[in-house]
């Protein structure tokens, strides 16, 4: 019997504060029209002072657990993807385990920047297919606003805060059909966020820096290739995909991937207009939104994909 990792619940959380393009244009030399035309973003959410990656992860996770109608104790593995953990250690996964009141399960973090949730789905799939775990919670949670340099107009316009969650369980019915993940560590200088303390360089700014235009070109080409790889691995045609759920970095990158799939934008889940780029949370936030509003229905084939620092990139093909 083939065992699949089937989606049994999804969740998402966005902080209350809305920061508009107009707000940003009061502090750096930019404009609402420039940001919207170049990125598709009009506003993003900003976490309150008391919020952290683990507090946001908890809300998203509880929603997923509620939708799945399982007891939290049934979860035997928690994977949290984050580049903005509450602590270096304990992991945000362990903090989330405690917040959810789960005494016996394994929990840890993974770090693959904006591709984090796809890497998390890949790991969850491997654990479930091998029989090592039965019920796995994957969360992407980010407080990007705290690692953004709010004086850098090339990056501060892009990022936002939030958390997305998905619960997967071993099942006979189809679920994750395949995952594909990749890394290429040569591109540190194009996109990074250093950790000054660990580097022993306290004067280095621990903020995101990016050569946006160069990242843009690599992202478009790489995501085109991952689409081909995913379709070929599943012996599927472009027309077999019902929904594209992309990482929400830039509407022009998303549109290029949709074009590659010959897919109308009506079948692409876009959340970045009011969320910006929430890094590892973005794909799961978008997936949750389209599941909850009924666009994604049982039986639909959904292609999730992401690209981020590292570089890292990947896809997950899911029959919902
Ligand atoms: O999620 C992880 C992966 N990240 C991404 O995929 C992000 C990929 N990159 C991007 O989304 C885009 O490159 C940006 C939105 C960051 C920038 O858009 P762009 O079309 O690539 O612009 P650019 O960097 O080539 O800059 C064009 C011009 C420059 O001025 P000059 O040199 O032509 O005079 C910039 O200085 O736009 C200027 N510029 C701005 N102007 C107004 C850069 N940022 C801004 C700004 N407002 N915020």
CSV table of C-alpha atoms in Angstrom, one decimal, residues 76-234:
chain,number,residue,atom,x,y,z
A,76,UNK,CA,4.4,13.3,16.4
A,77,UNK,CA,6.7,15.8,14.6
A,78,UNK,CA,6.8,19.6,14.4
A,79,UNK,CA,8.9,21.3,11.8
A,80,UNK,CA,9.2,25.1,12.0
A,81,UNK,CA,10.8,27.0,9.1
A,82,UNK,CA,12.0,30.4,10.2
A,83,UNK,CA,14.8,32.9,9.6
A,84,UNK,CA,13.6,34.9,12.6
A,85,UNK,CA,13.5,32.4,15.5
A,86,UNK,CA,12.7,33.7,19.0
A,87,UNK,CA,16.1,32.3,20.2
A,88,UNK,CA,19.1,30.7,18.6
A,89,UNK,CA,18.1,27.9,21.0
A,90,UNK,CA,15.7,26.4,22.1
A,91,UNK,CA,14.3,26.1,18.6
A,92,UNK,CA,11.0,27.8,17.7
A,93,UNK,CA,9.8,24.2,17.1
A,94,UNK,CA,10.4,23.3,20.8
A,95,UNK,CA,8.8,26.5,21.9
A,96,UNK,CA,5.7,25.8,19.7
A,97,UNK,CA,5.6,22.3,21.1
A,98,UNK,CA,5.4,23.7,24.6
A,99,UNK,CA,2.8,26.4,23.6
A,100,UNK,CA,0.6,23.6,22.2
A,101,UNK,CA,1.0,21.6,25.3
A,102,UNK,CA,2.4,18.5,23.5
A,103,UNK,CA,4.6,16.5,25.8
A,104,UNK,CA,5.7,13.7,23.5
A,105,UNK,CA,6.8,14.6,20.0
A,106,UNK,CA,9.9,15.6,18.1
A,107,UNK,CA,10.3,19.3,17.3
A,108,UNK,CA,13.0,21.3,15.5
A,109,UNK,CA,13.6,24.3,13.1
A,110,UNK,CA,14.8,24.3,9.6
A,111,UNK,CA,16.4,27.3,7.9
A,112,UNK,CA,16.0,27.6,4.1
A,113,UNK,CA,15.0,31.3,4.0
A,114,UNK,CA,12.0,32.0,1.7
A,115,UNK,CA,11.9,28.3,0.6
A,116,UNK,CA,11.6,27.1,4.2
A,117,UNK,CA,8.0,25.9,4.0
A,118,UNK,CA,8.7,23.9,0.9
A,119,UNK,CA,11.7,22.3,2.5
A,120,UNK,CA,9.5,21.6,5.5
A,121,UNK,CA,6.9,19.9,3.3
A,122,UNK,CA,9.7,17.8,1.8
A,123,UNK,CA,10.8,16.6,5.2
A,124,UNK,CA,7.3,15.9,6.4
A,125,UNK,CA,6.7,13.9,3.2
A,126,UNK,CA,9.9,11.8,3.8
A,127,UNK,CA,9.0,11.2,7.4
A,128,UNK,CA,5.5,10.1,6.6
A,129,UNK,CA,6.3,8.0,3.6
A,130,UNK,CA,9.1,6.2,5.5
A,131,UNK,CA,6.7,5.4,8.4
A,132,UNK,CA,8.9,7.4,10.8
A,133,UNK,CA,6.0,9.8,11.6
A,134,UNK,CA,2.3,9.7,11.2
A,135,UNK,CA,1.1,13.2,11.9
A,136,UNK,CA,3.4,16.2,11.1
A,137,UNK,CA,2.9,19.9,11.6
A,138,UNK,CA,4.8,22.2,9.3
A,139,UNK,CA,4.8,25.9,10.1
A,140,UNK,CA,6.5,28.9,8.4
A,141,UNK,CA,6.7,31.8,10.8
A,142,UNK,CA,8.6,35.1,10.3
A,143,UNK,CA,9.0,38.5,11.8
A,144,UNK,CA,10.8,40.0,8.8
A,145,UNK,CA,10.1,43.6,10.1
A,146,UNK,CA,12.8,43.1,12.8
A,147,UNK,CA,15.6,42.1,10.3
A,148,UNK,CA,14.7,44.7,7.7
A,149,UNK,CA,16.8,47.9,7.4
A,150,UNK,CA,14.0,50.5,7.4
A,151,UNK,CA,16.4,53.0,5.8
A,152,UNK,CA,17.0,50.7,2.7
A,153,UNK,CA,14.3,51.3,0.1
A,154,UNK,CA,15.5,48.3,-1.9
A,155,UNK,CA,14.4,45.9,0.7
A,156,UNK,CA,12.1,47.6,3.3
A,157,UNK,CA,9.3,47.9,0.8
A,158,UNK,CA,9.1,44.1,0.3
A,159,UNK,CA,8.8,42.3,3.5
A,160,UNK,CA,6.0,41.6,6.0
A,161,UNK,CA,5.2,39.4,9.1
A,162,UNK,CA,3.0,36.3,9.5
A,163,UNK,CA,2.8,32.6,10.0
A,164,UNK,CA,1.3,29.8,8.0
A,165,UNK,CA,0.7,26.2,9.0
A,166,UNK,CA,-0.2,22.8,7.5
A,167,UNK,CA,-1.0,19.5,9.2
A,168,UNK,CA,-0.2,16.3,7.2
A,169,UNK,CA,-1.2,12.8,8.1
A,170,UNK,CA,-0.4,9.4,6.7
A,171,UNK,CA,-3.2,8.2,4.5
A,172,UNK,CA,-4.1,5.8,1.6
A,173,UNK,CA,-5.7,8.7,-0.3
A,174,UNK,CA,-3.3,10.8,-2.4
A,175,UNK,CA,-1.7,13.8,-0.8
A,176,UNK,CA,1.8,15.1,-1.5
A,177,UNK,CA,2.6,13.7,-5.0
A,178,UNK,CA,6.2,14.8,-5.0
A,179,UNK,CA,8.6,17.4,-3.6
A,180,UNK,CA,11.8,18.8,-5.2
A,181,UNK,CA,14.3,20.8,-3.2
A,182,UNK,CA,17.6,22.4,-4.2
A,183,UNK,CA,20.4,24.5,-2.8
A,184,UNK,CA,23.3,26.4,-4.3
A,185,UNK,CA,25.5,28.2,-1.7
A,186,UNK,CA,27.5,30.4,-4.1
A,187,UNK,CA,25.1,33.4,-3.8
A,188,UNK,CA,25.6,34.7,-0.3
A,189,UNK,CA,26.4,38.2,-1.5
A,190,UNK,CA,23.2,38.6,-3.5
A,191,UNK,CA,20.9,38.0,-0.6
A,192,UNK,CA,21.7,37.6,3.1
A,193,UNK,CA,21.1,38.5,6.7
A,194,UNK,CA,24.2,38.1,8.9
A,195,UNK,CA,24.2,37.1,12.5
A,196,UNK,CA,26.7,39.7,14.0
A,197,UNK,CA,27.1,38.0,17.3
A,198,UNK,CA,28.0,34.6,15.9
A,199,UNK,CA,30.3,36.2,13.4
A,200,UNK,CA,32.1,37.9,16.3
A,201,UNK,CA,31.5,41.2,14.4
A,202,UNK,CA,29.1,43.2,16.6
A,203,UNK,CA,29.5,46.2,14.3
A,204,UNK,CA,28.0,44.4,11.3
A,205,UNK,CA,24.3,45.2,10.8
A,206,UNK,CA,22.1,42.2,11.3
A,207,UNK,CA,19.8,43.3,8.5
A,208,UNK,CA,18.7,41.9,5.2
A,209,UNK,CA,20.8,43.0,2.2
A,210,UNK,CA,19.9,42.2,-1.4
A,211,UNK,CA,21.0,42.8,-4.9
A,212,UNK,CA,17.3,42.7,-6.0
A,213,UNK,CA,17.7,42.9,-9.7
A,214,UNK,CA,20.2,40.0,-9.8
A,215,UNK,CA,18.1,37.9,-7.4
A,216,UNK,CA,15.0,38.6,-9.6
A,217,UNK,CA,16.6,37.2,-12.8
A,218,UNK,CA,17.9,34.0,-11.1
A,219,UNK,CA,14.5,33.5,-9.4
A,220,UNK,CA,12.5,33.7,-12.7
A,221,UNK,CA,14.8,31.3,-14.5
A,222,UNK,CA,15.1,28.9,-11.5
A,223,UNK,CA,11.3,28.7,-10.9
A,224,UNK,CA,10.8,28.0,-14.6
A,225,UNK,CA,13.0,25.0,-14.3
A,226,UNK,CA,11.4,23.7,-11.1
A,227,UNK,CA,8.0,23.8,-12.9
A,228,UNK,CA,9.4,21.5,-15.6
A,229,UNK,CA,11.1,19.2,-13.1
A,230,UNK,CA,7.9,18.8,-11.1
A,231,UNK,CA,5.7,18.1,-14.1
A,232,UNK,CA,8.2,15.6,-15.6
A,233,UNK,CA,8.5,13.7,-12.3
A,234,UNK,CA,4.8,13.2,-12.2
